[in-house]
Short mmCIF file of C-alpha atoms in Angstrom, two decimals:
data_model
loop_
_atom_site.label_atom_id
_atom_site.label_comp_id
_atom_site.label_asym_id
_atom_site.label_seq_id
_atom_site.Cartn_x
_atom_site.Cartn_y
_atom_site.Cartn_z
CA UNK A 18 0.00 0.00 0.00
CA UNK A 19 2.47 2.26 0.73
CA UNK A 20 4.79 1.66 -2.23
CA UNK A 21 1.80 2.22 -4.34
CA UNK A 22 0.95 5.21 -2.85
CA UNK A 23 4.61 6.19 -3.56
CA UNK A 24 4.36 5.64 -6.91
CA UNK A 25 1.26 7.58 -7.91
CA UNK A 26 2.57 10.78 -5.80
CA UNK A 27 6.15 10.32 -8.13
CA UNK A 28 4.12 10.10 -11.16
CA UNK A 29 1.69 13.81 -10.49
CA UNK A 30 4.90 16.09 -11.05
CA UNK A 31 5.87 14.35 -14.49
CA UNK A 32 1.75 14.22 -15.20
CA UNK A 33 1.41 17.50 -14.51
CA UNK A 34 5.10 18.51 -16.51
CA UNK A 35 3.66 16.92 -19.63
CA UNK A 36 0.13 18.62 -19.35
CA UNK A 37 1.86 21.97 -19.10
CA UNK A 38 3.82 21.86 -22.53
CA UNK A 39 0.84 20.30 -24.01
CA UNK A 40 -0.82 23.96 -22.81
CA UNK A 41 2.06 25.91 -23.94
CA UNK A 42 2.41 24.50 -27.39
CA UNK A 43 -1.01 24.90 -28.20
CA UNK A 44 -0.89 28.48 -26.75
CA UNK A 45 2.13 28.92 -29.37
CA UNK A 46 0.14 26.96 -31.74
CA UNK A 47 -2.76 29.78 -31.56
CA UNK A 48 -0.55 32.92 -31.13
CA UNK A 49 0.92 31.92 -34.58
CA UNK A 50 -2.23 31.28 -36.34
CA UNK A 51 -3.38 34.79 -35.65
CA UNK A 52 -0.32 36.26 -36.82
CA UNK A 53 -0.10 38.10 -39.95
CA UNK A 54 1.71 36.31 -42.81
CA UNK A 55 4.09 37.89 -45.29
CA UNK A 56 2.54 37.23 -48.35
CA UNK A 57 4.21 38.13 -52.13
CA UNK A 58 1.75 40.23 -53.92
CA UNK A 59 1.14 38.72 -57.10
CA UNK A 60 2.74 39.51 -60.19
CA UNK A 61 1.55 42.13 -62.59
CA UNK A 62 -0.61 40.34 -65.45
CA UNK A 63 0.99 41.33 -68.78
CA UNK A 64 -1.55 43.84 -70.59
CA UNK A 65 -3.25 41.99 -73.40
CA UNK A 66 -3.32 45.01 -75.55
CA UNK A 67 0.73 46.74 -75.25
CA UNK A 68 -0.32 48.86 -78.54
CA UNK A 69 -3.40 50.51 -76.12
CA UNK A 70 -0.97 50.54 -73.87
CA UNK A 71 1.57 52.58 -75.45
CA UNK A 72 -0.43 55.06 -76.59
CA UNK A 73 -1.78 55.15 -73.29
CA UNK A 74 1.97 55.91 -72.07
CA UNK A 75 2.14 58.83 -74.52
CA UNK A 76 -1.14 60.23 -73.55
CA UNK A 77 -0.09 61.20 -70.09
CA UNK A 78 3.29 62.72 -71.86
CA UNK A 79 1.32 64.91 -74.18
CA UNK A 80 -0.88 65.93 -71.52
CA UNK A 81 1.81 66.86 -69.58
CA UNK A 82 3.33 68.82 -72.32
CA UNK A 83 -0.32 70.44 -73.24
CA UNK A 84 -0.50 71.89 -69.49
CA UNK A 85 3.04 73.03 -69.81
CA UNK A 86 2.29 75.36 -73.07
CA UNK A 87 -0.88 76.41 -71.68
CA UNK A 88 1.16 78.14 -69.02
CA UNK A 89 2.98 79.25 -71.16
CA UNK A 90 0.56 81.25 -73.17
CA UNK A 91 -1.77 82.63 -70.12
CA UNK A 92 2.37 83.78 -69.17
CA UNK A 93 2.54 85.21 -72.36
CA UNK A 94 -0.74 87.19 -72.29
CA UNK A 95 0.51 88.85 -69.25
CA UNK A 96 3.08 89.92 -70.60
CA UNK A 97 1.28 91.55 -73.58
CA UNK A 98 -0.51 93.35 -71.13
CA UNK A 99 2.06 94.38 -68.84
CA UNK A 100 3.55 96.50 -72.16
CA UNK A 101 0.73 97.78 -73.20
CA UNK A 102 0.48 99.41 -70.06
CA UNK A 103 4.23 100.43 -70.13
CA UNK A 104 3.61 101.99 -74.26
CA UNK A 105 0.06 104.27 -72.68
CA UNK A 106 2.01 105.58 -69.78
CA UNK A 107 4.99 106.57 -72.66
CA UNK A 108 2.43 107.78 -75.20
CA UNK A 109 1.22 109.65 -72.17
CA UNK A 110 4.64 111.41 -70.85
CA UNK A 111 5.90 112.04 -74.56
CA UNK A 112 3.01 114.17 -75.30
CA UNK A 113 2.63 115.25 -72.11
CA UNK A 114 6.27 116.75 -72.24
CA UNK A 115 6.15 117.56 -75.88
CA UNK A 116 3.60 119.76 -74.95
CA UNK A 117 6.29 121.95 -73.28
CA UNK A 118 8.34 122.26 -76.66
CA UNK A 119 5.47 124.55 -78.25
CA UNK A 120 6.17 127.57 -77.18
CA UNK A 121 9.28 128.68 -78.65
CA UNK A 122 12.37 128.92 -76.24
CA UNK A 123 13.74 132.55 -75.54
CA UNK A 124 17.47 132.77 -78.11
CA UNK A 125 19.74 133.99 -75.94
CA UNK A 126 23.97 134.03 -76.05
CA UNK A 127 24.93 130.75 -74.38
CA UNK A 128 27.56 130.83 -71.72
CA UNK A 129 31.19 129.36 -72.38
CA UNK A 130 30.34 125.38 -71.81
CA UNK A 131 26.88 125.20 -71.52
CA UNK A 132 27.09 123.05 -74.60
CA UNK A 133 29.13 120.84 -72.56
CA UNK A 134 26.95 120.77 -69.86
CA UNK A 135 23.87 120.11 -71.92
CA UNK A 136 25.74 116.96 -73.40
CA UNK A 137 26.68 116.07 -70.36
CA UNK A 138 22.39 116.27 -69.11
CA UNK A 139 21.40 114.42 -72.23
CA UNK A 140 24.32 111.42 -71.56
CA UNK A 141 23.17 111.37 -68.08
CA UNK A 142 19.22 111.19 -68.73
CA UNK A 143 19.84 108.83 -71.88
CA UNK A 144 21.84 106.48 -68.80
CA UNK A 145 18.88 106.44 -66.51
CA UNK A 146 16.05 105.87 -69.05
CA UNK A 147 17.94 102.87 -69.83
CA UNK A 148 18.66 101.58 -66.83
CA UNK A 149 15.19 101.27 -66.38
CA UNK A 150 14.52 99.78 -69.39
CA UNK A 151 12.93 102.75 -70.95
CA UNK A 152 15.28 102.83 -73.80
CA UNK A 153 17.21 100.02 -75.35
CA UNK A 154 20.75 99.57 -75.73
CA UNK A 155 20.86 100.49 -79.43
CA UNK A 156 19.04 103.58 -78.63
CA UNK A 157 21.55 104.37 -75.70
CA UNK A 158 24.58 103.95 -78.33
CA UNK A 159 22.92 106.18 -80.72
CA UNK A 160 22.70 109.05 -78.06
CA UNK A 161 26.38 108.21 -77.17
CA UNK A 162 27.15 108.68 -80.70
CA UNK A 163 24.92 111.73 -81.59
CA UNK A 164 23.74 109.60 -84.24
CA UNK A 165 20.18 111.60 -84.94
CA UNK A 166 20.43 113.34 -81.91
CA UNK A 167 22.11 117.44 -81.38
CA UNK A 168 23.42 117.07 -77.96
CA UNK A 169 23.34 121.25 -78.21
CA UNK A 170 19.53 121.56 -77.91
CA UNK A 171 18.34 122.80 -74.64
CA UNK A 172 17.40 120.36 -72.11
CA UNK A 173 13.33 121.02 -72.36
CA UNK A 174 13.85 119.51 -76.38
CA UNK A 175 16.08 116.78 -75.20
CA UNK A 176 13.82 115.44 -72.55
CA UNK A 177 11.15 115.53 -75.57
CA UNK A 178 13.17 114.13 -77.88
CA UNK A 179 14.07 111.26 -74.71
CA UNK A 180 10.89 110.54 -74.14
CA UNK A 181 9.46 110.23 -77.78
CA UNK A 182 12.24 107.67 -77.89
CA UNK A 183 10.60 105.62 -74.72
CA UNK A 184 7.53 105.71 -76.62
CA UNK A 185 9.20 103.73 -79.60
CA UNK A 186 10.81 101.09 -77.22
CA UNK A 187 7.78 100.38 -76.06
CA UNK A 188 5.80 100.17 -78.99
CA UNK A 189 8.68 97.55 -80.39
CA UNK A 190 8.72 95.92 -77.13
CA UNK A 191 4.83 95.22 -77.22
CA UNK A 192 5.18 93.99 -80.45
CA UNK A 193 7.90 91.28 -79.73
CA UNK A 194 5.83 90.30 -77.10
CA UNK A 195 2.57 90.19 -79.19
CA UNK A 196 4.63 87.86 -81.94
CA UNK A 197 5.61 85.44 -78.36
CA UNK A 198 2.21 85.52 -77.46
CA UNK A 199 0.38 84.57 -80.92
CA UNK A 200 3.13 82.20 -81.08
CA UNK A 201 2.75 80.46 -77.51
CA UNK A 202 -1.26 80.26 -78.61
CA UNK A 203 -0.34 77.99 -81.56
CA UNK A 204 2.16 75.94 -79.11
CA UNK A 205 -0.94 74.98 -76.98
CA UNK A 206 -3.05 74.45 -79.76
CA UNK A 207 -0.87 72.00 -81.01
CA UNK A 208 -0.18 70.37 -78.32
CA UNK A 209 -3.96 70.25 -77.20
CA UNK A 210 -4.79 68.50 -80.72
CA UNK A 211 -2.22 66.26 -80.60
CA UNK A 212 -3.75 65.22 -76.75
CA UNK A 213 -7.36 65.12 -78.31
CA UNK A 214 -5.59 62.66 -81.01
CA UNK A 215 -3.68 60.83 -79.03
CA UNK A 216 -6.47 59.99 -76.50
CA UNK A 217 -9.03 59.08 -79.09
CA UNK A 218 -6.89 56.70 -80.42
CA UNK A 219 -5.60 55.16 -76.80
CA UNK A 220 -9.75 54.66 -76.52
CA UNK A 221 -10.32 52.67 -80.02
CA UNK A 222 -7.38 50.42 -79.23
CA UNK A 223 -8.86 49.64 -75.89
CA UNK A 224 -12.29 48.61 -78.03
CA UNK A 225 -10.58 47.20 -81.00
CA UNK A 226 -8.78 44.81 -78.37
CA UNK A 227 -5.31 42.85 -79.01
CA UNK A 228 -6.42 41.03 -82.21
CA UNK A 229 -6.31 44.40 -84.60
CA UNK A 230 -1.97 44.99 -83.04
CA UNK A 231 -1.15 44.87 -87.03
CA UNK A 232 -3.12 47.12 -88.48
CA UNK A 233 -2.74 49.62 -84.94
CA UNK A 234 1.18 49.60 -85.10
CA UNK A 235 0.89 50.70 -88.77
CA UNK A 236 -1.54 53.64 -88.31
CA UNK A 237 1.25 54.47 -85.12
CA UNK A 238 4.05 54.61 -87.90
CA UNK A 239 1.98 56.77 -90.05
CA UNK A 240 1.01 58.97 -87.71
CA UNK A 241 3.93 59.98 -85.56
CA UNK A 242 7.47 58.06 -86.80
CA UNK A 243 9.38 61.06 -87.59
CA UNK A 244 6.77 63.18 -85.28
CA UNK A 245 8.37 64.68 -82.36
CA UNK A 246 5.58 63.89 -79.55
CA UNK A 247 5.19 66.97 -77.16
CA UNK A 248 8.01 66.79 -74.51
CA UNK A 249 6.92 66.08 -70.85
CA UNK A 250 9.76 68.12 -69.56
#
């Protein structure tokens, strides 16, 4: 009796041993099941139709490049009207100040060098009018060089003849900028058709589907082999 009851109170810490990894590997056993597994995503399928596809590609360039020259026009328009502005407010001082030059000027014996000095106020005046971009370069030289202009007139006739030069700069410079602007218009235009193009065609190819990839590759090398498509950058 006694070596029996031995025994059996030997065997509970082993019993109990074994019933506690049982516990502990199922415990692991669950934990793991609930984890999150790393799964590969699954390859890309090949598109079925790389003509549609293509064009598809070039839509979103040309799109790109339609945005691009449609900023560049609604930049250019500004800038039309930014020197229109700048010609009225010369049209405006060069008859405002040749205005002054109708009533004749009272002849009188100049002293010794107020030719020199009058120079001297049209070199300086010429200098700032350019500096601010009221005269150009060309005209500058010219004044340097007294080519059509009499550095001896008093300085009421020069600051005419000054500012009836602004008013030509201007009117040049708004017409360079209207020939940028007209020709920034046709940019977008041409890129906008060749978008509407493009993307009608990217939507027949889709509907055509991947059995008409002869005859679609042939109207691509009609239409644009030796085309330049609009630039995305």
């Amino acid at each position: 009796m006694d070596s029996a009851l031995q025994s059996f109170l030997s065997a509970v810490p082993q019993a109990a041993a074994i019933w506690l990894t049982i516990l502990l590997l199922l415990a692991v056993a669950v934990v793991s099941a609930r984890l999150p597994r790393a799964t590969t995503p699954p390859a890309p399928e090949p598109d079925e139709n790389p003509y549609a596809a293509e064009v598809e590609s070039a839509v979103a360039e040309a799109s790109v490049a339609a945005e691009r020259r449609r900023a560049e026009w609604l930049e250019a328009q500004q800038a039309v009207d930014a020197a229109w502005t700048a010609y009225e407010q010369a049209e405006e001082d060069a008859r405002r100040i040749g205005a002054a030059t109708a009533f004749p000027l009272m002849s009188r014996r100049r002293k010794p060098g107020e030719n020199v000095d009058r120079q001297r106020y049209l070199h300086r005046a010429a200098t700032e009018l350019c500096r601010t971009q009221d005269l150009s370069i060309g005209q500058l030289n010219d004044v340097y060089a007294h080519r059509g202009w009499n550095p001896r007139l008093h300085p009421v006739q020069q600051e005419a003849a000054l500012h009836a030069a602004v008013r030509e700069h201007r009117l040049e410079a708004y017409r360079k900028v209207v020939a940028a602007e007209q020709a920034a218009w046709r940019g977008a235009e041409a890129a906008a058709e060749t978008l509407r193009d493009l993307r009608a065609e990217a939507a027949a190819a889709r509907l055509r589907g991947p059995a008409s990839q002869a005859a679609d590759q042939q109207w691509w090398s009609e239409q644009w082999t030796g085309a330049e498509l609009p630039a995305a950058a």
